[in-house]
PDB file of C-alpha atoms in Angstrom:
ATOM      1  CA  MET Z  67      93.815 102.948  69.446  1.00  0.00           C
ATOM      2  CA  THR Z  68      95.486 101.284  72.409  1.00  0.00           C
ATOM      3  CA  LYS Z  69      95.257  97.337  72.072  1.00  0.00           C
ATOM      4  CA  THR Z  70      94.585  95.123  75.017  1.00  0.00           C
ATOM      5  CA  THR Z  71      95.477  91.416  75.504  1.00  0.00           C
ATOM      6  CA  PRO Z  72      93.759  88.415  77.028  1.00  0.00           C
ATOM      7  CA  VAL Z  73      96.307  88.808  80.147  1.00  0.00           C
ATOM      8  CA  ILE Z  74      95.311  92.225  80.698  1.00  0.00           C
ATOM      9  CA  GLU Z  75      91.452  91.573  80.344  1.00  0.00           C
ATOM     10  CA  CYS Z  76      91.712  88.710  82.881  1.00  0.00           C
ATOM     11  CA  GLN Z  77      93.552  90.950  85.420  1.00  0.00           C
ATOM     12  CA  LYS Z  78      90.918  93.624  84.877  1.00  0.00           C
ATOM     13  CA  ARG Z  79      88.298  91.075  85.526  1.00  0.00           C
ATOM     14  CA  HIS Z  80      89.709  90.120  89.050  1.00  0.00           C
ATOM     15  CA  VAL Z  81      87.393  89.819  92.060  1.00  0.00           C
ATOM     16  CA  THR Z  82      88.051  88.021  95.267  1.00  0.00           C
ATOM     17  CA  ILE Z  83      86.211  84.508  95.534  1.00  0.00           C
ATOM     18  CA  ARG Z  84      85.243  82.812  98.708  1.00  0.00           C
ATOM     19  CA  SER Z  85      82.247  80.792  97.695  1.00  0.00           C
ATOM     20  CA  PHE Z  86      83.595  77.520  95.618  1.00  0.00           C
ATOM     21  CA  LYS Z  87      81.573  74.561  93.917  1.00  0.00           C
ATOM     22  CA  ASN Z  88      82.077  71.175  95.117  1.00  0.00           C
ATOM     23  CA  LEU Z  89      84.299  70.326  91.902  1.00  0.00           C
ATOM     24  CA  ASP Z  90      87.938  69.235  91.783  1.00  0.00           C
ATOM     25  CA  ILE Z  91      90.623  71.017  90.050  1.00  0.00           C
ATOM     26  CA  SER Z  92      92.168  68.419  87.599  1.00  0.00           C
ATOM     27  CA  LYS Z  93      95.600  67.474  88.070  1.00  0.00           C
ATOM     28  CA  GLU Z  94      96.686  68.615  84.730  1.00  0.00           C
ATOM     29  CA  MET Z  95      95.199  71.938  85.019  1.00  0.00           C
ATOM     30  CA  LEU Z  96      96.606  72.541  88.311  1.00  0.00           C
ATOM     31  CA  SER Z  97      99.975  71.386  86.987  1.00  0.00           C
ATOM     32  CA  GLU Z  98      99.793  74.070  84.315  1.00  0.00           C
ATOM     33  CA  ILE Z  99      99.055  76.803  86.706  1.00  0.00           C
ATOM     34  CA  LEU Z 100     101.890  75.769  88.930  1.00  0.00           C
ATOM     35  CA  GLU Z 101     104.340  75.549  86.056  1.00  0.00           C
ATOM     36  CA  GLY Z 102     103.088  79.078  84.875  1.00  0.00           C
ATOM     37  CA  GLY Z 103     103.539  80.642  88.246  1.00  0.00           C
ATOM     38  CA  ARG Z 104     107.048  79.019  88.607  1.00  0.00           C
ATOM     39  CA  ARG Z 105     108.301  81.246  85.759  1.00  0.00           C
ATOM     40  CA  ALA Z 106     107.606  84.417  87.992  1.00  0.00           C
ATOM     41  CA  PRO Z 107     110.716  86.905  88.554  1.00  0.00           C
ATOM     42  CA  THR Z 108     113.122  85.778  91.341  1.00  0.00           C
ATOM     43  CA  SER Z 109     116.030  87.610  93.111  1.00  0.00           C
ATOM     44  CA  SER Z 110     119.210  86.494  91.643  1.00  0.00           C
ATOM     45  CA  ASN Z 111     117.608  83.419  90.627  1.00  0.00           C
ATOM     46  CA  MET Z 112     117.410  82.321  94.259  1.00  0.00           C
ATOM     47  CA  GLN Z 113     113.890  80.822  93.946  1.00  0.00           C
ATOM     48  CA  ALA Z 114     113.766  81.373  97.727  1.00  0.00           C
ATOM     49  CA  TYR Z 115     110.226  79.935  97.967  1.00  0.00           C
ATOM     50  CA  SER Z 116     108.427  76.680  98.173  1.00  0.00           C
ATOM     51  CA  ILE Z 117     104.805  75.733  97.470  1.00  0.00           C
ATOM     52  CA  VAL Z 118     102.585  73.311  99.614  1.00  0.00           C
ATOM     53  CA  ILE Z 119      99.351  71.948  98.047  1.00  0.00           C
ATOM     54  CA  VAL Z 120      96.863  70.940 100.542  1.00  0.00           C
ATOM     55  CA  LYS Z 121      93.836  69.118  99.487  1.00  0.00           C
ATOM     56  CA  ASP Z 122      93.225  66.758 102.772  1.00  0.00           C
ATOM     57  CA  PRO Z 123      90.032  68.005 104.215  1.00  0.00           C
ATOM     58  CA  LYS Z 124      91.498  67.554 107.777  1.00  0.00           C
ATOM     59  CA  ILE Z 125      94.372  69.629 107.216  1.00  0.00           C
ATOM     60  CA  LYS Z 126      92.283  72.225 105.409  1.00  0.00           C
ATOM     61  CA  ALA Z 127      89.890  72.273 108.464  1.00  0.00           C
ATOM     62  CA  GLU Z 128      92.939  72.813 110.850  1.00  0.00           C
ATOM     63  CA  LEU Z 129      94.319  75.653 108.835  1.00  0.00           C
ATOM     64  CA  ALA Z 130      90.885  77.444 108.663  1.00  0.00           C
ATOM     65  CA  VAL Z 131      90.976  77.347 112.520  1.00  0.00           C
ATOM     66  CA  HIS Z 132      94.294  79.168 112.291  1.00  0.00           C
ATOM     67  CA  ALA Z 133      93.297  81.649 110.010  1.00  0.00           C
ATOM     68  CA  GLY Z 134      90.578  82.837 112.389  1.00  0.00           C
ATOM     69  CA  ASN Z 135      87.792  80.341 111.250  1.00  0.00           C
ATOM     70  CA  GLN Z 136      87.616  81.426 107.543  1.00  0.00           C
ATOM     71  CA  LYS Z 137      85.390  78.792 106.062  1.00  0.00           C
ATOM     72  CA  HIS Z 138      86.601  79.095 102.478  1.00  0.00           C
ATOM     73  CA  VAL Z 139      89.892  77.798 103.716  1.00  0.00           C
ATOM     74  CA  GLU Z 140      88.150  74.578 104.496  1.00  0.00           C
ATOM     75  CA  THR Z 141      85.565  74.386 101.656  1.00  0.00           C
ATOM     76  CA  CYS Z 142      87.826  75.433  98.690  1.00  0.00           C
ATOM     77  CA  PRO Z 143      89.034  72.158  96.771  1.00  0.00           C
ATOM     78  CA  VAL Z 144      92.877  73.195  96.802  1.00  0.00           C
ATOM     79  CA  PHE Z 145      94.557  75.454  99.333  1.00  0.00           C
ATOM     80  CA  VAL Z 146      97.917  76.619  98.310  1.00  0.00           C
ATOM     81  CA  ALA Z 147     100.567  77.650 100.794  1.00  0.00           C
ATOM     82  CA  PHE Z 148     103.341  80.120  99.396  1.00  0.00           C
ATOM     83  CA  CYS Z 149     106.385  79.847 101.705  1.00  0.00           C
ATOM     84  CA  ALA Z 150     109.488  81.890 101.887  1.00  0.00           C
ATOM     85  CA  ASP Z 151     112.236  79.272 101.971  1.00  0.00           C
ATOM     86  CA  LEU Z 152     115.649  79.863 103.444  1.00  0.00           C
ATOM     87  CA  ASN Z 153     116.230  76.352 104.280  1.00  0.00           C
ATOM     88  CA  ARG Z 154     117.124  75.016 100.825  1.00  0.00           C
ATOM     89  CA  LEU Z 155     119.447  78.016 100.469  1.00  0.00           C
ATOM     90  CA  GLN Z 156     121.211  77.365 103.823  1.00  0.00           C
ATOM     91  CA  ALA Z 157     121.858  73.610 102.612  1.00  0.00           C
ATOM     92  CA  THR Z 158     123.093  74.979  99.187  1.00  0.00           C
ATOM     93  CA  CYS Z 159     125.565  77.349 100.722  1.00  0.00           C
ATOM     94  CA  ALA Z 160     126.688  74.512 103.290  1.00  0.00           C
ATOM     95  CA  SER Z 161     127.548  72.348 100.687  1.00  0.00           C
ATOM     96  CA  HIS Z 162     130.085  74.764  99.135  1.00  0.00           C
ATOM     97  CA  GLY Z 163     131.438  75.327 102.742  1.00  0.00           C
ATOM     98  CA  ALA Z 164     129.908  78.908 102.840  1.00  0.00           C
ATOM     99  CA  LYS Z 165     127.804  80.408 105.643  1.00  0.00           C
ATOM    100  CA  MET Z 166     124.528  81.777 104.464  1.00  0.00           C
ATOM    101  CA  THR Z 167     123.662  85.245 105.270  1.00  0.00           C
ATOM    102  CA  ASN Z 168     120.662  85.195 107.448  1.00  0.00           C
ATOM    103  CA  ASN Z 169     119.117  88.860 107.943  1.00  0.00           C
ATOM    104  CA  LEU Z 170     116.586  91.384 107.007  1.00  0.00           C
ATOM    105  CA  GLU Z 171     117.571  91.356 103.326  1.00  0.00           C
ATOM    106  CA  THR Z 172     117.306  87.650 102.932  1.00  0.00           C
ATOM    107  CA  PHE Z 173     114.148  87.644 104.559  1.00  0.00           C
ATOM    108  CA  LEU Z 174     112.507  90.029 102.265  1.00  0.00           C
ATOM    109  CA  ILE Z 175     114.246  88.468  99.241  1.00  0.00           C
ATOM    110  CA  SER Z 176     112.215  85.072 100.255  1.00  0.00           C
ATOM    111  CA  SER Z 177     109.031  86.822 101.112  1.00  0.00           C
ATOM    112  CA  ILE Z 178     108.968  88.735  97.951  1.00  0.00           C
ATOM    113  CA  ASP Z 179     109.823  85.710  95.779  1.00  0.00           C
ATOM    114  CA  ALA Z 180     106.777  83.775  97.460  1.00  0.00           C
ATOM    115  CA  SER Z 181     104.644  86.914  96.772  1.00  0.00           C
ATOM    116  CA  LEU Z 182     105.629  87.156  93.008  1.00  0.00           C
ATOM    117  CA  VAL Z 183     105.252  83.498  92.454  1.00  0.00           C
ATOM    118  CA  GLY Z 184     101.804  83.528  94.201  1.00  0.00           C
ATOM    119  CA  MET Z 185     100.634  86.083  92.137  1.00  0.00           C
ATOM    120  CA  SER Z 186     101.549  84.575  89.153  1.00  0.00           C
ATOM    121  CA  VAL Z 187      99.781  81.498  90.079  1.00  0.00           C
ATOM    122  CA  GLN Z 188      96.544  83.514  90.756  1.00  0.00           C
ATOM    123  CA  THR Z 189      96.589  85.123  87.482  1.00  0.00           C
ATOM    124  CA  ALA Z 190      97.183  81.610  85.622  1.00  0.00           C
ATOM    125  CA  ALA Z 191      94.381  80.145  87.760  1.00  0.00           C
ATOM    126  CA  GLU Z 192      91.920  82.941  86.748  1.00  0.00           C
ATOM    127  CA  SER Z 193      92.968  82.637  83.243  1.00  0.00           C
ATOM    128  CA  PHE Z 194      91.346  79.198  83.275  1.00  0.00           C
ATOM    129  CA  GLY Z 195      88.270  80.618  84.936  1.00  0.00           C
ATOM    130  CA  LEU Z 196      89.021  79.509  88.392  1.00  0.00           C
ATOM    131  CA  GLY Z 197      88.423  81.855  91.542  1.00  0.00           C
ATOM    132  CA  ALA Z 198      90.861  82.562  94.281  1.00  0.00           C
ATOM    133  CA  VAL Z 199      91.220  84.514  97.603  1.00  0.00           C
ATOM    134  CA  MET Z 200      94.558  85.126  99.427  1.00  0.00           C
ATOM    135  CA  ILE Z 201      94.760  84.388 103.142  1.00  0.00           C
ATOM    136  CA  GLY Z 202      97.298  86.733 104.758  1.00  0.00           C
ATOM    137  CA  ALA Z 203      95.872  85.105 108.032  1.00  0.00           C
ATOM    138  CA  MET Z 204      98.341  82.317 107.604  1.00  0.00           C
ATOM    139  CA  ARG Z 205     100.516  84.706 109.735  1.00  0.00           C
ATOM    140  CA  ASN Z 206      98.221  84.755 112.560  1.00  0.00           C
ATOM    141  CA  HIS Z 207      99.806  81.563 114.050  1.00  0.00           C
ATOM    142  CA  PRO Z 208     103.029  80.926 111.926  1.00  0.00           C
ATOM    143  CA  GLN Z 209     104.581  78.345 114.184  1.00  0.00           C
ATOM    144  CA  GLU Z 210     101.318  76.209 114.285  1.00  0.00           C
ATOM    145  CA  VAL Z 211     100.872  76.347 110.625  1.00  0.00           C
ATOM    146  CA  ALA Z 212     104.598  75.366 109.995  1.00  0.00           C
ATOM    147  CA  SER Z 213     103.929  72.498 112.337  1.00  0.00           C
ATOM    148  CA  LEU Z 214     100.912  71.290 110.564  1.00  0.00           C
ATOM    149  CA  LEU Z 215     102.556  71.566 107.153  1.00  0.00           C
ATOM    150  CA  ASN Z 216     105.750  69.876 108.498  1.00  0.00           C
ATOM    151  CA  LEU Z 217     107.743  73.102 107.566  1.00  0.00           C
ATOM    152  CA  PRO Z 218     111.463  73.002 108.327  1.00  0.00           C
ATOM    153  CA  PRO Z 219     113.451  75.882 110.186  1.00  0.00           C
ATOM    154  CA  GLN Z 220     113.751  79.032 108.125  1.00  0.00           C
ATOM    155  CA  VAL Z 221     110.617  78.385 106.233  1.00  0.00           C
ATOM    156  CA  TYR Z 222     107.138  80.234 106.950  1.00  0.00           C
ATOM    157  CA  VAL Z 223     103.722  80.734 105.183  1.00  0.00           C
ATOM    158  CA  VAL Z 224     103.733  84.305 103.665  1.00  0.00           C
ATOM    159  CA  TYR Z 225     100.134  83.746 102.736  1.00  0.00           C
ATOM    160  CA  GLY Z 226      97.795  81.072 101.565  1.00  0.00           C
ATOM    161  CA  MET Z 227      95.515  80.926  98.632  1.00  0.00           C
ATOM    162  CA  CYS Z 228      92.131  79.130  98.190  1.00  0.00           C
ATOM    163  CA  LEU Z 229      91.336  77.915  94.735  1.00  0.00           C
ATOM    164  CA  GLY Z 230      88.367  76.653  93.098  1.00  0.00           C
ATOM    165  CA  TRP Z 231      85.672  76.964  90.588  1.00  0.00           C
ATOM    166  CA  PRO Z 232      83.446  80.245  91.742  1.00  0.00           C
ATOM    167  CA  VAL Z 233      79.670  80.000  92.525  1.00  0.00           C
ATOM    168  CA  GLU Z 234      78.430  82.157  89.944  1.00  0.00           C
ATOM    169  CA  GLU Z 235      75.651  83.677  92.045  1.00  0.00           C
ATOM    170  CA  ASP Z 236      78.154  84.381  94.888  1.00  0.00           C
ATOM    171  CA  VAL Z 237      80.716  86.231  92.763  1.00  0.00           C
ATOM    172  CA  PRO Z 238      80.777  89.778  94.160  1.00  0.00           C
ATOM    173  CA  PRO Z 239      81.101  93.171  91.966  1.00  0.00           C
ATOM    174  CA  GLN Z 240      84.529  94.713  91.865  1.00  0.00           C
ATOM    175  CA  LYS Z 241      85.381  96.898  94.410  1.00  0.00           C
ATOM    176  CA  PRO Z 242      86.569 100.315  93.446  1.00  0.00           C
ATOM    177  CA  ARG Z 243      90.137 101.115  93.616  1.00  0.00           C
ATOM    178  CA  LEU Z 244      91.993 104.116  94.661  1.00  0.00           C
ATOM    179  CA  PRO Z 245      92.027 107.149  92.281  1.00  0.00           C
ATOM    180  CA  ILE Z 246      94.934 106.574  89.713  1.00  0.00           C
ATOM    181  CA  GLU Z 247      96.436 109.967  90.693  1.00  0.00           C
ATOM    182  CA  LEU Z 248      97.116 108.491  93.889  1.00  0.00           C
ATOM    183  CA  VAL Z 249      99.171 105.409  93.064  1.00  0.00           C
ATOM    184  CA  ILE Z 250     100.623 106.246  89.615  1.00  0.00           C
ATOM    185  CA  HIS Z 251     103.505 108.865  89.662  1.00  0.00           C
ATOM    186  CA  ASN Z 252     105.315 110.285  86.712  1.00  0.00           C
ATOM    187  CA  GLU Z 253     109.223 110.714  87.146  1.00  0.00           C
ATOM    188  CA  LYS Z 254     108.773 111.671  90.875  1.00  0.00           C
ATOM    189  CA  TYR Z 255     106.563 111.069  93.622  1.00  0.00           C
ATOM    190  CA  ASP Z 256     103.667 113.740  93.777  1.00  0.00           C
ATOM    191  CA  HIS Z 257     103.713 115.059  97.445  1.00  0.00           C
ATOM    192  CA  GLY Z 258     100.198 117.106  96.788  1.00  0.00           C
ATOM    193  CA  ASP Z 259      97.499 116.538  99.356  1.00  0.00           C
ATOM    194  CA  PRO Z 260      95.944 113.213  99.026  1.00  0.00           C
ATOM    195  CA  MET Z 261      92.808 113.718 100.964  1.00  0.00           C
ATOM    196  CA  PRO Z 262      90.596 115.269  98.259  1.00  0.00           C
ATOM    197  CA  ALA Z 263      91.055 112.006  96.015  1.00  0.00           C
ATOM    198  CA  ILE Z 264      90.643 109.879  99.145  1.00  0.00           C
ATOM    199  CA  LYS Z 265      87.435 111.757 100.166  1.00  0.00           C
ATOM    200  CA  ARG Z 266      86.144 110.849  96.437  1.00  0.00           C
ATOM    201  CA  HIS Z 267      87.182 107.141  97.005  1.00  0.00           C
ATOM    202  CA  ASN Z 268      85.347 107.175 100.119  1.00  0.00           C
ATOM    203  CA  MET Z 269      82.074 107.864  98.485  1.00  0.00           C
ATOM    204  CA  GLU Z 270      82.755 105.448  95.692  1.00  0.00           C
ATOM    205  CA  MET Z 271      83.439 102.734  98.402  1.00  0.00           C
ATOM    206  CA  ALA Z 272      80.190 103.926 100.396  1.00  0.00           C
ATOM    207  CA  GLU Z 273      77.958 103.897  97.280  1.00  0.00           C
ATOM    208  CA  HIS Z 274      79.594 100.282  96.419  1.00  0.00           C
ATOM    209  CA  TYR Z 275      78.757  98.771  99.991  1.00  0.00           C
ATOM    210  CA  SER Z 276      75.250 100.527  99.916  1.00  0.00           C
ATOM    211  CA  SER Z 277      74.662  98.516  96.524  1.00  0.00           C
ATOM    212  CA  LEU Z 278      75.218  95.449  98.345  1.00  0.00           C
ATOM    213  CA  GLY Z 279      73.007  96.236 101.245  1.00  0.00           C
ATOM    214  CA  LYS Z 280      75.657  97.059 103.775  1.00  0.00           C
ATOM    215  CA  ASN Z 281      75.334 100.123 105.994  1.00  0.00           C
ATOM    216  CA  LEU Z 282      78.646 101.802 106.413  1.00  0.00           C
ATOM    217  CA  ASP Z 283      79.866 105.351 107.330  1.00  0.00           C
ATOM    218  CA  VAL Z 284      80.785 107.863 104.454  1.00  0.00           C
ATOM    219  CA  ASP Z 285      84.439 107.313 105.289  1.00  0.00           C
ATOM    220  CA  ALA Z 286      84.150 103.773 103.843  1.00  0.00           C
ATOM    221  CA  TRP Z 287      87.602 103.457 102.784  1.00  0.00           C
ATOM    222  CA  SER Z 288      89.770 105.829 105.083  1.00  0.00           C
ATOM    223  CA  GLY Z 289      87.776 104.995 108.328  1.00  0.00           C
ATOM    224  CA  VAL Z 290      88.490 101.269 107.921  1.00  0.00           C
ATOM    225  CA  ILE Z 291      91.935 101.695 107.184  1.00  0.00           C
ATOM    226  CA  ALA Z 292      92.366 104.100 110.263  1.00  0.00           C
ATOM    227  CA  ARG Z 293      90.760 101.620 112.435  1.00  0.00           C
ATOM    228  CA  ASN Z 294      92.894  98.753 111.157  1.00  0.00           C
ATOM    229  CA  LEU Z 295      96.064 100.545 111.456  1.00  0.00           C
ATOM    230  CA  SER Z 296      95.585 102.340 114.777  1.00  0.00           C
ATOM    231  CA  ARG Z 297      96.111  98.934 116.711  1.00  0.00           C
ATOM    232  CA  PRO Z 298      99.189  96.544 116.417  1.00  0.00           C
ATOM    233  CA  LEU Z 299      98.987  94.170 113.496  1.00  0.00           C
ATOM    234  CA  ARG Z 300     100.230  90.462 114.397  1.00  0.00           C
ATOM    235  CA  PRO Z 301     102.457  92.033 117.387  1.00  0.00           C
ATOM    236  CA  THR Z 302     103.832  88.657 118.051  1.00  0.00           C
ATOM    237  CA  LEU Z 303     104.989  87.959 114.408  1.00  0.00           C
ATOM    238  CA  LYS Z 304     108.699  89.053 114.576  1.00  0.00           C
ATOM    239  CA  ALA Z 305     109.252  87.006 117.656  1.00  0.00           C
ATOM    240  CA  ASN Z 306     107.599  83.913 116.213  1.00  0.00           C
ATOM    241  CA  LEU Z 307     109.572  84.324 112.989  1.00  0.00           C
ATOM    242  CA  GLU Z 308     112.717  84.469 115.002  1.00  0.00           C
ATOM    243  CA  ASN Z 309     112.082  81.392 116.669  1.00  0.00           C
ATOM    244  CA  MET Z 310     111.451  79.588 113.269  1.00  0.00           C
ATOM    245  CA  GLY Z 311     115.144  80.534 112.166  1.00  0.00           C
ATOM    246  CA  PHE Z 312     114.589  83.886 110.616  1.00  0.00           C
ATOM    247  CA  ASN Z 313     116.914  86.878 111.557  1.00  0.00           C
ATOM    248  CA  PHE Z 314     116.175  90.554 111.151  1.00  0.00           C
ATOM    249  CA  ALA Z 315     119.620  91.956 112.456  1.00  0.00           C
ATOM    250  CA  PRO Z 316     121.667  93.935 109.977  1.00  0.00           C
ATOM    251  CA  GLY Z 317     124.954  92.405 108.412  1.00  0.00           C
ATOM    252  CA  GLU Z 318     124.425  88.923 109.702  1.00  0.00           C
TER     253      GLU Z 318
END
């Protein structure tokens, strides 16, 4: 019989939490969570990320505005900004008389490092019974967010995270995930027609939303994806990041 572990059971219970109690997270607990998260994998031990902890109500309120007025950014007890950070690496290279490579690869390294540590922080937080929601909308206005958090050049917030104690009655049911055969491939990528499984998933999602009293069409997953991806997503992001010191040119 296949055995499970407390970590796996914690991961399998994950739901997005947007409603938080007016209770603090202790300094000791937050420190443990962050220390656990800092053991996340990192490319070539570069540790190309920084974490900004925000508890100040005024700053959280301003961040909420930049995130499209998402109220939970303002009401969570702790907001965590996970940053891709090339600034520290540039200083490190300069101390050895070297010029740091600044191109698409270093951008990806720093962004992936920030993503990995953030996921580790969320798993650690959920293991304590805390709830969380990731805020990709920090990339809506990256320069304004950077100014608000006093970020130096070559640092941007990849995403934020609201942390807090969930309001039990507001904890949502889990959303169905895509059928496993669409996302897990053995040995080689399966090029079979994905649409039969996607149609089944549409039905599962429609039933999920119906159980919550939401009236959506039968294409409850694919229809949303098609609408979202048929328009430009953050069309000014590349230019904003270039203004912040990131370079996407090859070989530089």
